[in-house]
């Protein structure tokens, strides 16, 4: 099932993609976020980081919030402000409290590795700032920020 | 996204290509599972053409490590790991557990 809605506005404004909660849509989301991040001036390493964080956020929405049911909606919204490229991922599935997910034990021997919680852990590592909210009306929302390299104001070329 | 398995004398070589997220990681799992079900526990993963390796793929990798190393019967070794994938394996605390090689021939020869 393809993209349900796609809205693109002027550079600097927000663009949004809305898909059904089916993991086959993850590649399409990565492409969308990648093109928006490049347009916001992120370098390729930063583009990869934000794509991966968004991929993990959407995977959580699909597999946990919607419990693997493919008929929910996941909305991915990209915009930029003065300092950051920002992506929000919103779903209207089961409420989610990231505080209840234990941190993965990254130093444990292989036999004792429980890989639950790894996606969440990677999301936190890959972006500069992350916020979670859960609201009956607004749904579950993850907002992730990656710093843009902003040109110092003193370096502008003379007109 | 493509998974190609080659049966060698001392191990199986599984070449991964493309994007491994939660929708495509099951195909990688199926290839590993097929090797292990056939009694092959010495496996080289050629990662050279992997564009993306998410937590679902890391989960599959850890499953394969556990199963292949049981009773010292084998191992999964990685070759040609792209730097971005390497970075994620480091973040996930996987790299200290893995033996990686710059070339497939070295990984295959290590068995």
XYZ file of C-alpha atoms in Angstrom:
270
model
C 0.000 0.000 0.000
C 1.517 3.295 -1.024
C 1.654 6.768 0.291
C -1.689 8.084 1.460
C -0.881 11.706 1.483
C 2.061 13.829 0.674
C 2.218 17.544 1.120
C 5.162 19.655 0.239
C 5.347 23.356 0.778
C 7.902 26.101 0.299
C 11.476 25.475 1.415
C 11.697 26.243 5.114
C 8.080 25.246 5.697
C 6.973 21.794 6.645
C 6.457 18.732 4.475
C 4.423 15.769 5.576
C 4.048 12.161 4.504
C 1.292 9.943 5.796
C 1.386 6.153 5.291
C -0.411 3.045 6.488
C 1.293 1.221 9.351
C 2.952 -1.382 7.132
C 6.733 -1.940 7.335
C 6.959 -2.090 3.526
C 6.435 1.696 3.677
C 9.650 2.243 5.679
C 11.859 2.557 2.590
C 9.566 5.258 1.191
C 9.714 7.166 4.476
C 13.531 6.953 4.523
C 13.664 8.397 1.018
C 11.336 11.243 1.977
C 13.272 12.114 5.149
C 16.581 11.842 3.273
C 15.578 14.329 0.606
C 14.188 16.787 3.159
C 17.303 16.480 5.362
C 19.631 17.106 2.423
C 17.611 20.130 1.446
C 17.993 21.431 4.992
C 21.777 21.189 4.555
C 22.614 18.136 6.678
C 25.767 16.266 5.668
C 25.494 12.623 4.584
C 26.418 11.185 7.994
C 23.748 13.316 9.669
C 21.236 12.369 6.958
C 21.872 8.683 7.696
C 21.497 9.245 11.451
C 18.133 11.024 11.196
C 16.865 8.504 8.617
C 17.720 5.677 10.975
C 16.143 7.372 14.008
C 12.930 7.992 12.025
C 12.974 4.393 10.753
C 13.151 3.088 14.323
C 10.410 5.488 15.482
C 8.090 4.396 12.654
C 8.890 0.726 13.305
C 7.880 1.215 16.948
C 4.613 2.858 15.851
C 3.822 0.016 13.462
C 4.867 -2.917 15.629
C 4.011 -1.657 19.116
C 1.500 1.207 18.981
C -0.560 -0.510 16.254
C 0.533 -3.974 17.414
C 1.374 -5.073 13.882
C -2.053 -4.160 12.457
C -1.488 -2.600 9.051
C -4.476 -0.243 8.990
C -3.214 2.508 11.291
C -1.803 5.816 10.138
C 1.744 6.971 10.680
C 2.498 10.554 9.852
C 6.012 11.889 9.340
C 6.474 15.630 9.300
C 9.738 17.418 8.438
C 10.611 21.046 8.934
C 13.568 23.192 9.766
C 14.062 26.076 12.138
C 17.036 28.372 12.637
C 19.284 25.734 14.156
C 17.786 22.299 13.532
C 16.260 19.916 11.047
C 13.212 18.506 12.838
C 11.158 15.367 12.188
C 8.035 14.389 14.084
C 6.502 10.925 13.883
C 2.876 10.633 14.992
C 0.584 7.650 15.421
C -2.798 7.078 17.019
C -2.154 3.616 18.370
C -1.754 2.324 21.899
C -0.297 4.938 24.258
C 3.422 4.663 24.712
C 5.621 5.577 27.662
C 9.327 5.324 26.757
C 10.135 5.315 30.470
C 8.762 1.786 30.751
C 11.246 0.376 28.222
C 14.390 -0.887 29.953
C 17.750 0.189 28.540
C 19.464 -2.605 26.640
C 22.428 -4.161 28.489
C 25.139 -3.381 25.984
C 27.939 -4.901 28.043
C 26.226 -8.197 28.721
C 27.706 -11.345 27.218
C 26.089 -12.429 23.983
C 24.070 -15.236 25.579
C 22.332 -12.746 27.864
C 21.552 -10.092 25.288
C 17.906 -9.187 25.162
C 17.545 -7.016 22.133
C 14.282 -5.350 23.176
C 14.698 -1.615 23.620
C 17.520 -1.388 21.102
C 15.538 0.725 18.621
C 14.711 3.283 21.299
C 18.294 3.340 22.529
C 19.622 3.943 18.993
C 17.090 6.740 18.402
C 18.390 8.570 21.477
C 22.004 8.115 20.345
C 21.451 9.182 16.739
C 19.791 12.569 17.198
C 20.727 15.687 19.133
C 17.410 15.995 20.922
C 14.369 13.755 21.254
C 11.002 14.286 22.931
C 8.139 11.876 23.430
C 4.542 12.804 24.108
C 1.341 10.851 24.354
C -2.066 12.490 24.200
C -5.584 11.134 23.676
C -6.365 13.646 20.950
C -2.948 14.220 19.407
C -1.742 10.620 19.639
C 1.796 9.440 20.301
C 4.414 11.793 19.008
C 8.200 11.592 18.812
C 10.001 14.796 17.864
C 13.633 14.410 16.833
C 16.106 17.187 16.116
C 19.417 17.178 14.318
C 21.562 20.318 14.332
C 22.138 22.009 11.007
C 25.465 23.600 10.293
C 24.357 27.205 10.407
C 26.617 29.775 8.827
C 27.807 32.243 11.488
C 26.089 35.580 10.957
C 29.426 37.443 10.846
C 30.550 35.515 7.757
C 27.956 36.704 5.290
C 29.365 37.914 2.047
C 28.926 41.656 1.455
C 26.042 42.602 -0.825
C 17.421 -5.829 -1.493
C 18.917 -9.242 -2.296
C 20.346 -12.141 -0.316
C 22.669 -14.585 -2.115
C 23.992 -17.741 -0.457
C 27.061 -19.560 -1.793
C 28.016 -22.933 -0.298
C 31.774 -23.159 0.152
C 33.859 -26.035 1.426
C 34.349 -24.764 4.948
C 31.488 -22.307 5.349
C 28.478 -20.645 3.752
C 28.939 -17.187 2.291
C 25.834 -15.028 2.471
C 26.015 -11.753 0.535
C 23.588 -9.050 1.624
C 22.620 -6.179 -0.599
C 20.441 -3.131 -0.013
C 18.263 -2.094 2.848
C 17.530 -4.224 5.946
C 14.738 -2.672 8.006
C 11.933 -4.397 9.899
C 10.198 -5.240 6.627
C 13.249 -6.829 4.927
C 15.241 -8.251 7.874
C 13.093 -11.443 7.742
C 14.671 -12.274 4.355
C 18.109 -12.112 5.911
C 16.815 -14.239 8.778
C 15.450 -16.822 6.314
C 18.867 -17.188 4.613
C 20.652 -17.625 7.950
C 17.963 -20.029 9.131
C 18.304 -22.110 5.944
C 22.065 -22.466 6.480
C 21.674 -23.416 10.142
C 18.834 -25.843 9.400
C 21.179 -27.543 6.923
C 23.708 -27.943 9.721
C 26.030 -25.138 8.586
C 27.113 -23.001 11.540
C 30.199 -21.401 9.997
C 28.854 -18.431 8.100
C 30.433 -15.361 6.506
C 28.191 -12.361 5.904
C 29.398 -10.132 3.088
C 28.077 -6.708 4.110
C 29.763 -4.747 1.297
C 26.559 -3.732 -0.468
C 24.408 -3.049 2.585
C 22.891 0.448 2.478
C 21.013 0.293 5.741
C 21.062 -2.032 8.758
C 18.393 -1.246 11.367
C 17.709 -2.674 14.816
C 15.572 -5.464 13.306
C 18.615 -6.633 11.329
C 20.854 -6.355 14.404
C 18.382 -8.551 16.255
C 18.660 -11.202 13.519
C 22.455 -10.987 13.694
C 22.483 -11.539 17.459
C 20.136 -14.514 17.079
C 22.524 -16.042 14.511
C 25.590 -15.410 16.712
C 23.963 -17.172 19.632
C 22.855 -20.136 17.589
C 26.069 -20.637 15.604
C 28.369 -20.329 18.603
C 26.434 -22.774 20.753
C 28.639 -25.726 21.765
C 31.521 -24.067 19.899
C 30.149 -25.392 16.655
C 30.756 -22.293 14.581
C 30.533 -18.537 14.216
C 29.136 -15.758 12.052
C 31.916 -13.517 10.736
C 31.460 -10.248 8.891
C 33.316 -8.945 5.852
C 33.352 -5.534 4.121
C 31.299 -3.755 6.769
C 30.431 -0.223 5.519
C 31.512 2.498 7.942
C 27.960 3.656 8.729
C 26.894 0.108 9.540
C 30.047 -0.327 11.639
C 29.124 2.833 13.553
C 25.669 1.465 14.349
C 27.100 -1.900 15.451
C 29.380 0.053 17.793
C 26.477 2.096 19.192
C 24.539 -1.124 19.765
C 27.486 -2.694 21.597
C 27.745 -5.485 19.041
C 31.218 -4.805 17.629
C 33.202 -6.241 20.597
C 31.390 -9.538 20.041
C 32.075 -9.808 16.334
C 35.056 -10.751 14.236
C 35.181 -8.593 11.115
C 37.453 -8.738 8.078
C 38.246 -6.233 5.358
C 37.844 -8.833 2.624
C 35.570 -11.799 2.070
C 38.509 -14.084 1.253
C 40.062 -13.378 4.665
C 36.795 -14.063 6.475
C 36.289 -17.325 4.574
C 39.919 -18.310 5.183
C 39.546 -17.702 8.914
C 37.431 -20.841 9.294
